[in-house]
Amino acid sequence: MSNYYKTKILQPCESTTQIAANLLKKGELVAIPTETVYGLAANALSNEAVKKIFTAKNRPQDNPLISHISSIEMMDFLCDEIPESALKLAKAFWPGPLTVIVKRGGKVCNTVCAGLNTVAVRMPNHPVALDIISAAGLPLAAPSANLSGSPSPTTANHVFNDMNGKINLIVNGEQCEVGLESSVISLIDKTPIILRPGFITKEQIEYVLNQEVIMSDSAMCENLGNEKVLSPGMKYRHYSPKANVTIINASTQNFCDYVNNKAKAKNNIAALCFDGEEHKLDCYAIVIGKKDDQNQLAKNLFSALRELDEKNIKTAYAHCPNIEGVGIAVYNRMLRAAAFKVVNLND
Ligand code: TXA
Ligand code: MG
């Protein structure tokens, strides 16, 4: 039986940092803001503490977690040797939205790595997260602080909706600046592989490593079960609102015509659209951002997906972003929200 907690949301300040650090040292869970999405944190060195994350999220046991650090020295908790490529990436992008996967060592517990001999590490670029990690003096295992399967939380309220009663404390850090989870790159093989696209792009990574990097097939295609799953998280249905989402790859005119046609026949439908398109749509329209501002689309996508559920929408049509740069990460998350359903109206 798991405990029932009266979940508090506290504003970040010195005393909140101390309260959070003490809870974490005692093996409790704390939801913390990062620049990507909110994380559900626990002491990464304790099997018992990390198991509570899996219970609170209802997360499959074979899906490993990212360990968060606040200094390069803290890598010693997690691995015996830091590969040259990891040091280069850390120097270029940390603190920031990039997770590296390296050989596991140090004292990281088995539950964090889901039994694998590798470990995922990142240094988040958020002052509140960095303060809490430093005050605890521990690497913190932290997946996104949502219930497994639902969209990642980008505000403290999103976390509260999913975790109320399941955890003691949420630290409020306002809306996350990036809005999508970190890019995940495996440095285990000779050629690095991006397992999850994010705000740090393939081109940026290739430039820093001065070598070619592979984008994993599972980033853009449905894994049909016959390919070895490199990142266990990729095989699960993800980021899904209750609404049935379809991505529409089309010009503004064709997107609006298509959706308006559907709206004639059905209530309870909505569009996830670009700025300006809302005036041309005859249904509930959620603006994700400007078509050409990939960072804005990234920042707002998950709250838009959550809004569909708040408004009890049954069917939603999402306008396909440009699939380049950060747009690759936006499309990757949208594809999972849509269970890979895409209608192509472009020739
Ligand atoms: O931005 C983020 O990365 C956020 C914030 C809280 O830092 N965290 C996050 O964690 O998104 P999570 O657990 O939702 O996603 C971790 C991903 C999963 O897809 C998991 O399968 C993969 O990283 N992963 C973790 N350890 C791995 C390992 N050793 N080998 C391969 N994949 C791993
Ligand atoms: Mg997650």
Short mmCIF file of C-alpha atoms and ligand atoms in Angstrom, two decimals:
data_model
loop_
_atom_site.label_atom_id
_atom_site.label_comp_id
_atom_site.label_asym_id
_atom_site.label_seq_id
_atom_site.Cartn_x
_atom_site.Cartn_y
_atom_site.Cartn_z
CA MET A 1 0.00 0.00 0.00
CA SER A 2 1.35 3.45 -0.83
CA ASN A 3 0.98 6.41 1.52
CA TYR A 4 -1.45 9.28 1.03
CA TYR A 5 0.22 12.68 1.20
CA LYS A 6 -1.22 16.14 1.57
CA THR A 7 0.68 17.51 -1.44
CA LYS A 8 2.10 21.02 -0.94
CA ILE A 9 3.24 23.47 -3.62
CA LEU A 10 5.98 25.76 -2.26
CA GLN A 11 7.56 28.81 -3.87
CA PRO A 12 11.29 28.42 -4.38
CA CYS A 13 13.43 30.08 -1.67
CA GLU A 14 16.23 29.06 0.66
CA SER A 15 13.95 27.35 3.16
CA THR A 16 12.11 25.45 0.39
CA THR A 17 15.47 24.22 -0.90
CA GLN A 18 16.32 22.92 2.59
CA ILE A 19 12.92 21.24 3.02
CA ALA A 20 13.26 19.60 -0.42
CA ALA A 21 16.86 18.48 0.23
CA ASN A 22 15.91 16.97 3.60
CA LEU A 23 12.97 15.05 2.12
CA LEU A 24 15.25 13.72 -0.64
CA LYS A 25 17.94 12.68 1.87
CA LYS A 26 15.25 10.81 3.82
CA GLY A 27 14.31 8.86 0.67
CA GLU A 28 11.13 10.80 -0.17
CA LEU A 29 10.02 12.14 -3.58
CA VAL A 30 10.00 15.84 -4.52
CA ALA A 31 8.78 17.33 -7.83
CA ILE A 32 11.22 19.95 -9.05
CA PRO A 33 11.22 22.40 -11.95
CA THR A 34 13.85 22.07 -14.67
CA GLU A 35 14.24 24.04 -17.90
CA THR A 36 12.73 21.16 -19.90
CA VAL A 37 9.81 19.73 -17.90
CA TYR A 38 9.12 19.14 -14.18
CA GLY A 39 10.95 16.12 -12.75
CA LEU A 40 9.87 13.71 -10.03
CA ALA A 41 13.09 13.42 -8.03
CA ALA A 42 14.52 10.83 -5.65
CA ASN A 43 17.98 9.89 -4.34
CA ALA A 44 19.60 8.05 -7.27
CA LEU A 45 21.76 6.00 -4.89
CA SER A 46 18.83 4.36 -3.10
CA ASN A 47 16.80 1.52 -4.61
CA GLU A 48 14.12 2.05 -2.02
CA ALA A 49 13.71 5.77 -2.82
CA VAL A 50 13.75 5.26 -6.60
CA LYS A 51 11.14 2.49 -6.41
CA LYS A 52 8.71 5.11 -5.05
CA ILE A 53 9.02 7.01 -8.37
CA PHE A 54 7.89 3.95 -10.33
CA THR A 55 4.94 3.49 -7.97
CA ALA A 56 3.84 7.17 -8.02
CA LYS A 57 4.04 7.37 -11.84
CA ASN A 58 2.79 3.86 -12.49
CA ARG A 59 5.89 3.52 -14.69
CA PRO A 60 6.93 0.19 -16.25
CA GLN A 61 9.88 -1.23 -14.27
CA ASP A 62 12.06 -1.76 -17.35
CA ASN A 63 12.19 1.95 -18.24
CA PRO A 64 15.37 3.51 -16.78
CA LEU A 65 15.60 7.04 -15.35
CA ILE A 66 17.90 10.03 -15.89
CA SER A 67 20.21 11.02 -13.00
CA HIS A 68 20.56 14.78 -12.48
CA ILE A 69 23.77 16.37 -11.20
CA SER A 70 24.84 19.92 -10.33
CA SER A 71 28.60 19.58 -10.97
CA ILE A 72 30.85 17.45 -13.16
CA GLU A 73 32.41 15.99 -9.98
CA MET A 74 29.04 14.37 -9.21
CA MET A 75 29.59 12.12 -12.26
CA ASP A 76 31.73 10.02 -9.87
CA PHE A 77 28.52 8.78 -8.24
CA LEU A 78 27.37 7.40 -11.58
CA CYS A 79 30.30 6.21 -13.69
CA ASP A 80 33.93 5.14 -13.25
CA GLU A 81 35.24 6.86 -16.36
CA ILE A 82 33.83 9.83 -18.27
CA PRO A 83 34.33 9.34 -22.01
CA GLU A 84 36.02 12.20 -23.91
CA SER A 85 32.86 12.70 -25.99
CA ALA A 86 30.76 13.16 -22.84
CA LEU A 87 33.18 15.78 -21.54
CA LYS A 88 33.00 17.68 -24.83
CA LEU A 89 29.20 17.66 -24.80
CA ALA A 90 29.08 18.63 -21.12
CA LYS A 91 31.39 21.57 -21.77
CA ALA A 92 29.26 22.76 -24.68
CA PHE A 93 25.74 22.13 -23.40
CA TRP A 94 25.66 21.77 -19.56
CA PRO A 95 23.85 22.93 -17.66
CA GLY A 96 21.25 22.31 -20.35
CA PRO A 97 18.71 20.04 -22.05
CA LEU A 98 21.03 17.21 -23.09
CA THR A 99 21.27 13.75 -21.50
CA VAL A 100 24.26 11.50 -22.17
CA ILE A 101 24.25 7.73 -21.76
CA VAL A 102 27.55 6.26 -20.59
CA LYS A 103 28.81 3.03 -18.98
CA ARG A 104 27.47 2.67 -15.50
CA GLY A 105 29.75 2.68 -12.43
CA GLY A 106 30.06 4.46 -9.09
CA LYS A 107 27.24 3.95 -6.63
CA VAL A 108 24.13 4.54 -8.73
CA CYS A 109 21.44 2.05 -7.74
CA ASN A 110 20.19 -0.74 -9.96
CA THR A 111 16.60 0.54 -10.06
CA VAL A 112 17.63 3.86 -11.73
CA CYS A 113 19.24 1.96 -14.61
CA ALA A 114 16.48 -0.68 -14.75
CA GLY A 115 19.21 -3.30 -14.55
CA LEU A 116 21.13 -2.02 -17.63
CA ASN A 117 24.91 -1.56 -17.50
CA THR A 118 24.54 2.03 -18.71
CA VAL A 119 23.40 5.23 -17.00
CA ALA A 120 21.73 8.41 -18.29
CA VAL A 121 23.03 11.72 -16.88
CA ARG A 122 22.24 15.40 -17.25
CA MET A 123 22.88 18.72 -15.53
CA PRO A 124 19.65 20.74 -15.74
CA ASN A 125 19.78 24.46 -16.51
CA HIS A 126 17.45 25.67 -13.77
CA PRO A 127 18.66 27.51 -10.67
CA VAL A 128 16.06 25.84 -8.41
CA ALA A 129 16.94 22.32 -9.60
CA LEU A 130 20.68 23.01 -9.27
CA ASP A 131 20.25 24.42 -5.73
CA ILE A 132 18.21 21.41 -4.60
CA ILE A 133 20.70 18.89 -6.05
CA SER A 134 23.61 20.73 -4.39
CA ALA A 135 21.82 21.02 -1.05
CA ALA A 136 20.98 17.30 -1.08
CA GLY A 137 24.56 16.48 -2.16
CA LEU A 138 23.16 13.57 -4.15
CA PRO A 139 22.51 12.79 -7.80
CA LEU A 140 18.74 12.85 -8.28
CA ALA A 141 16.93 10.33 -10.42
CA ALA A 142 14.07 12.23 -12.06
CA PRO A 143 11.74 11.24 -14.85
CA SER A 144 9.10 13.70 -15.98
CA ALA A 145 6.64 14.25 -13.11
CA ASN A 146 3.53 13.05 -14.99
CA LEU A 147 1.59 9.82 -14.69
CA SER A 148 3.16 7.33 -17.09
CA GLY A 149 1.71 7.82 -20.59
CA SER A 150 0.28 11.32 -20.13
CA PRO A 151 1.89 14.55 -21.42
CA SER A 152 4.92 15.75 -19.44
CA PRO A 153 4.20 18.58 -16.99
CA THR A 154 5.46 22.07 -17.79
CA THR A 155 3.83 23.86 -14.84
CA ALA A 156 3.47 23.06 -11.12
CA ASN A 157 -0.29 22.77 -11.66
CA HIS A 158 0.19 20.04 -14.27
CA VAL A 159 2.26 18.14 -11.68
CA PHE A 160 -0.42 18.69 -9.03
CA ASN A 161 -3.12 17.30 -11.35
CA ASP A 162 -1.16 14.06 -11.80
CA MET A 163 0.57 13.69 -8.41
CA ASN A 164 -1.86 15.10 -5.82
CA GLY A 165 -1.88 12.73 -2.85
CA LYS A 166 1.07 10.72 -4.16
CA ILE A 167 3.96 12.98 -3.14
CA ASN A 168 4.80 15.33 -0.30
CA LEU A 169 6.13 18.39 -2.12
CA ILE A 170 6.08 20.21 -5.48
CA VAL A 171 8.50 23.11 -5.85
CA ASN A 172 6.99 25.81 -8.07
CA GLY A 173 9.31 27.18 -10.76
CA GLU A 174 6.83 28.75 -13.20
CA GLN A 175 6.37 27.46 -16.77
CA CYS A 176 9.33 25.48 -18.11
CA GLU A 177 11.29 27.46 -20.68
CA VAL A 178 12.08 24.61 -23.14
CA GLY A 179 8.88 22.63 -22.63
CA LEU A 180 10.05 19.30 -24.12
CA GLU A 181 12.27 16.69 -22.46
CA SER A 182 16.04 16.71 -23.01
CA SER A 183 17.73 15.28 -26.09
CA VAL A 184 19.07 11.83 -25.14
CA ILE A 185 22.29 10.62 -26.76
CA SER A 186 23.98 7.26 -26.23
CA LEU A 187 27.80 7.41 -26.22
CA ILE A 188 28.19 3.66 -25.75
CA ASP A 189 29.05 2.71 -29.34
CA LYS A 190 31.66 4.25 -31.62
CA THR A 191 29.01 6.27 -33.43
CA PRO A 192 26.81 8.20 -30.99
CA ILE A 193 23.05 7.63 -31.36
CA ILE A 194 20.32 10.13 -30.55
CA LEU A 195 17.64 8.09 -28.80
CA ARG A 196 15.29 11.01 -28.17
CA PRO A 197 15.41 14.29 -30.12
CA GLY A 198 15.13 17.49 -28.09
CA PHE A 199 16.09 21.14 -27.92
CA ILE A 200 19.77 20.37 -28.58
CA THR A 201 19.77 19.26 -32.21
CA LYS A 202 21.72 16.59 -34.11
CA GLU A 203 23.57 19.34 -36.02
CA GLN A 204 24.68 21.06 -32.81
CA ILE A 205 25.93 17.76 -31.39
CA GLU A 206 27.76 16.82 -34.61
CA TYR A 207 29.45 20.21 -34.64
CA VAL A 208 30.77 19.80 -31.08
CA LEU A 209 31.86 16.15 -31.49
CA ASN A 210 33.18 16.80 -34.98
CA GLN A 211 31.74 13.47 -36.09
CA GLU A 212 28.62 12.01 -37.62
CA VAL A 213 25.80 11.13 -35.24
CA ILE A 214 22.88 8.77 -35.95
CA MET A 215 19.23 9.59 -35.25
CA SER A 216 17.58 6.41 -33.96
CA ASP A 217 14.83 5.08 -36.25
CA SER A 218 12.44 4.90 -33.32
CA ALA A 219 12.53 8.72 -33.07
CA MET A 220 10.27 9.09 -36.10
CA CYS A 221 8.71 5.68 -36.74
CA GLU A 222 6.53 3.38 -34.81
CA ASN A 223 8.51 0.55 -33.27
CA LEU A 224 6.84 -2.54 -34.60
CA GLY A 225 8.53 -4.87 -32.17
CA ASN A 226 11.07 -6.34 -34.58
CA GLU A 227 13.79 -3.78 -33.93
CA LYS A 228 15.96 -3.87 -30.81
CA VAL A 229 14.72 -1.14 -28.47
CA LEU A 230 17.71 1.01 -27.52
CA SER A 231 15.82 3.40 -25.30
CA PRO A 232 13.13 1.49 -23.44
CA GLY A 233 11.07 4.68 -23.01
CA MET A 234 10.50 4.90 -26.76
CA LYS A 235 8.42 1.78 -26.97
CA TYR A 236 5.60 3.01 -24.77
CA ARG A 237 2.56 5.05 -25.76
CA HIS A 238 3.48 8.52 -24.62
CA TYR A 239 2.35 12.07 -24.11
CA SER A 240 -1.21 11.03 -24.88
CA PRO A 241 -4.25 13.06 -24.02
CA LYS A 242 -7.54 11.13 -23.78
CA ALA A 243 -8.56 12.76 -27.08
CA ASN A 244 -7.91 10.90 -30.29
CA VAL A 245 -5.27 13.04 -32.03
CA THR A 246 -4.40 13.05 -35.75
CA ILE A 247 -1.56 15.06 -37.28
CA ILE A 248 -2.47 16.90 -40.49
CA ASN A 249 0.41 17.71 -42.80
CA ALA A 250 -1.02 20.52 -44.94
CA SER A 251 -0.99 24.20 -45.89
CA THR A 252 -3.02 26.55 -43.65
CA GLN A 253 -5.89 26.60 -46.15
CA ASN A 254 -6.04 22.82 -46.53
CA PHE A 255 -5.67 22.25 -42.78
CA CYS A 256 -8.56 24.61 -41.99
CA ASP A 257 -10.78 23.18 -44.76
CA TYR A 258 -10.14 19.64 -43.55
CA VAL A 259 -10.86 20.44 -39.91
CA ASN A 260 -13.93 22.58 -40.69
CA ASN A 261 -15.34 19.75 -42.74
CA LYS A 262 -14.90 17.37 -39.81
CA ALA A 263 -16.44 19.94 -37.44
CA LYS A 264 -19.66 19.98 -39.51
CA ALA A 265 -20.26 16.33 -38.73
CA LYS A 266 -19.06 16.14 -35.14
CA ASN A 267 -19.11 18.04 -31.87
CA ASN A 268 -16.33 17.86 -29.34
CA ILE A 269 -13.54 18.35 -31.81
CA ALA A 270 -10.60 20.71 -31.55
CA ALA A 271 -7.64 21.92 -33.56
CA LEU A 272 -4.07 22.39 -32.38
CA CYS A 273 -3.07 25.16 -34.75
CA PHE A 274 -0.55 27.89 -35.50
CA ASP A 275 -0.97 31.54 -34.60
CA GLY A 276 -3.53 33.22 -36.92
CA GLU A 277 -5.27 30.01 -38.00
CA GLU A 278 -7.71 30.13 -35.06
CA HIS A 279 -9.81 32.77 -36.91
CA LYS A 280 -10.30 30.44 -39.86
CA LEU A 281 -11.44 27.44 -37.81
CA ASP A 282 -15.06 26.62 -36.92
CA CYS A 283 -14.17 24.54 -33.86
CA TYR A 284 -12.37 24.95 -30.55
CA ALA A 285 -8.85 26.04 -31.48
CA ILE A 286 -5.74 25.90 -29.30
CA VAL A 287 -2.88 28.00 -30.65
CA ILE A 288 0.46 26.27 -30.01
CA GLY A 289 2.54 29.15 -31.34
CA LYS A 290 3.86 30.81 -34.46
CA LYS A 291 4.48 28.37 -37.32
CA ASP A 292 8.07 29.51 -37.72
CA ASP A 293 8.91 29.73 -34.02
CA GLN A 294 9.91 26.14 -33.20
CA ASN A 295 10.97 27.08 -29.66
CA GLN A 296 7.53 28.49 -28.93
CA LEU A 297 5.85 25.36 -30.32
CA ALA A 298 8.10 23.23 -28.09
CA LYS A 299 7.30 25.33 -25.04
CA ASN A 300 3.51 25.13 -25.48
CA LEU A 301 2.86 21.67 -26.95
CA PHE A 302 2.35 19.76 -23.69
CA SER A 303 0.02 22.35 -22.13
CA ALA A 304 -1.98 22.33 -25.37
CA LEU A 305 -2.31 18.52 -25.15
CA ARG A 306 -3.42 18.82 -21.51
CA GLU A 307 -5.96 21.49 -22.44
CA LEU A 308 -7.68 18.97 -24.74
CA ASP A 309 -8.49 16.84 -21.69
CA GLU A 310 -9.52 19.82 -19.55
CA LYS A 311 -12.04 20.75 -22.28
CA ASN A 312 -13.22 17.15 -22.66
CA ILE A 313 -12.29 17.07 -26.34
CA LYS A 314 -12.79 13.69 -27.99
CA THR A 315 -11.11 14.29 -31.38
CA ALA A 316 -8.26 16.67 -32.19
CA TYR A 317 -6.39 17.61 -35.36
CA ALA A 318 -2.86 18.93 -34.93
CA HIS A 319 -1.21 21.00 -37.65
CA CYS A 320 2.12 19.37 -38.52
CA PRO A 321 5.18 21.53 -37.64
CA ASN A 322 8.19 21.99 -39.94
CA ILE A 323 10.26 18.88 -39.33
CA GLU A 324 13.67 20.51 -38.93
CA GLY A 325 15.77 21.77 -36.00
CA VAL A 326 13.76 21.76 -32.76
CA GLY A 327 10.70 20.97 -34.92
CA ILE A 328 12.01 17.37 -35.08
CA ALA A 329 11.51 17.07 -31.31
CA VAL A 330 8.07 18.71 -31.51
CA TYR A 331 7.03 16.28 -34.25
CA ASN A 332 8.46 13.30 -32.30
CA ARG A 333 6.23 14.14 -29.28
CA MET A 334 3.21 14.92 -31.49
CA LEU A 335 3.58 11.57 -33.27
CA ARG A 336 3.35 9.73 -29.96
CA ALA A 337 0.39 11.82 -28.79
CA ALA A 338 -1.29 10.89 -32.09
CA ALA A 339 -0.30 7.20 -31.84
CA PHE A 340 1.47 7.77 -35.21
CA LYS A 341 -1.68 8.79 -37.15
CA VAL A 342 -0.72 11.30 -39.86
CA VAL A 343 -2.85 12.54 -42.77
CA ASN A 344 -0.76 13.99 -45.58
CA LEU A 345 -2.55 16.63 -47.68
CA ASN A 346 0.62 17.93 -49.31
CA ASP A 347 1.56 16.58 -52.72
O1 TXA B 1 14.25 16.67 -19.75
C1 TXA B 1 14.28 15.54 -19.26
O2 TXA B 1 15.05 14.66 -19.67
C2 TXA B 1 13.34 15.26 -18.09
C3 TXA B 1 13.71 16.19 -16.94
C4 TXA B 1 12.95 15.90 -15.68
O3 TXA B 1 15.09 16.13 -16.73
N1 TXA B 1 13.37 13.88 -17.71
C5 TXA B 1 12.82 12.90 -18.48
O4 TXA B 1 12.94 11.64 -17.97
O5 TXA B 1 12.28 13.11 -19.54
P1 TXA B 1 12.09 10.38 -18.51
O6 TXA B 1 12.32 9.30 -17.53
O7 TXA B 1 10.70 10.79 -18.73
O8 TXA B 1 12.83 9.98 -19.83
C6 TXA B 1 14.08 9.33 -19.79
C7 TXA B 1 14.36 8.68 -21.12
C8 TXA B 1 13.48 7.48 -21.35
O9 TXA B 1 13.11 7.42 -22.71
C9 TXA B 1 14.42 6.32 -20.98
O10 TXA B 1 14.07 5.12 -21.62
C10 TXA B 1 15.76 6.86 -21.44
O11 TXA B 1 15.72 8.24 -21.15
N2 TXA B 1 16.89 6.25 -20.69
C11 TXA B 1 17.24 6.45 -19.40
N3 TXA B 1 18.32 5.69 -19.08
C12 TXA B 1 18.67 5.02 -20.19
C13 TXA B 1 19.69 4.07 -20.50
N4 TXA B 1 20.57 3.68 -19.60
N5 TXA B 1 19.74 3.58 -21.78
C14 TXA B 1 18.84 3.99 -22.70
N6 TXA B 1 17.84 4.87 -22.46
C15 TXA B 1 17.75 5.38 -21.23
MG MG B 2 8.68 10.98 -19.34
#
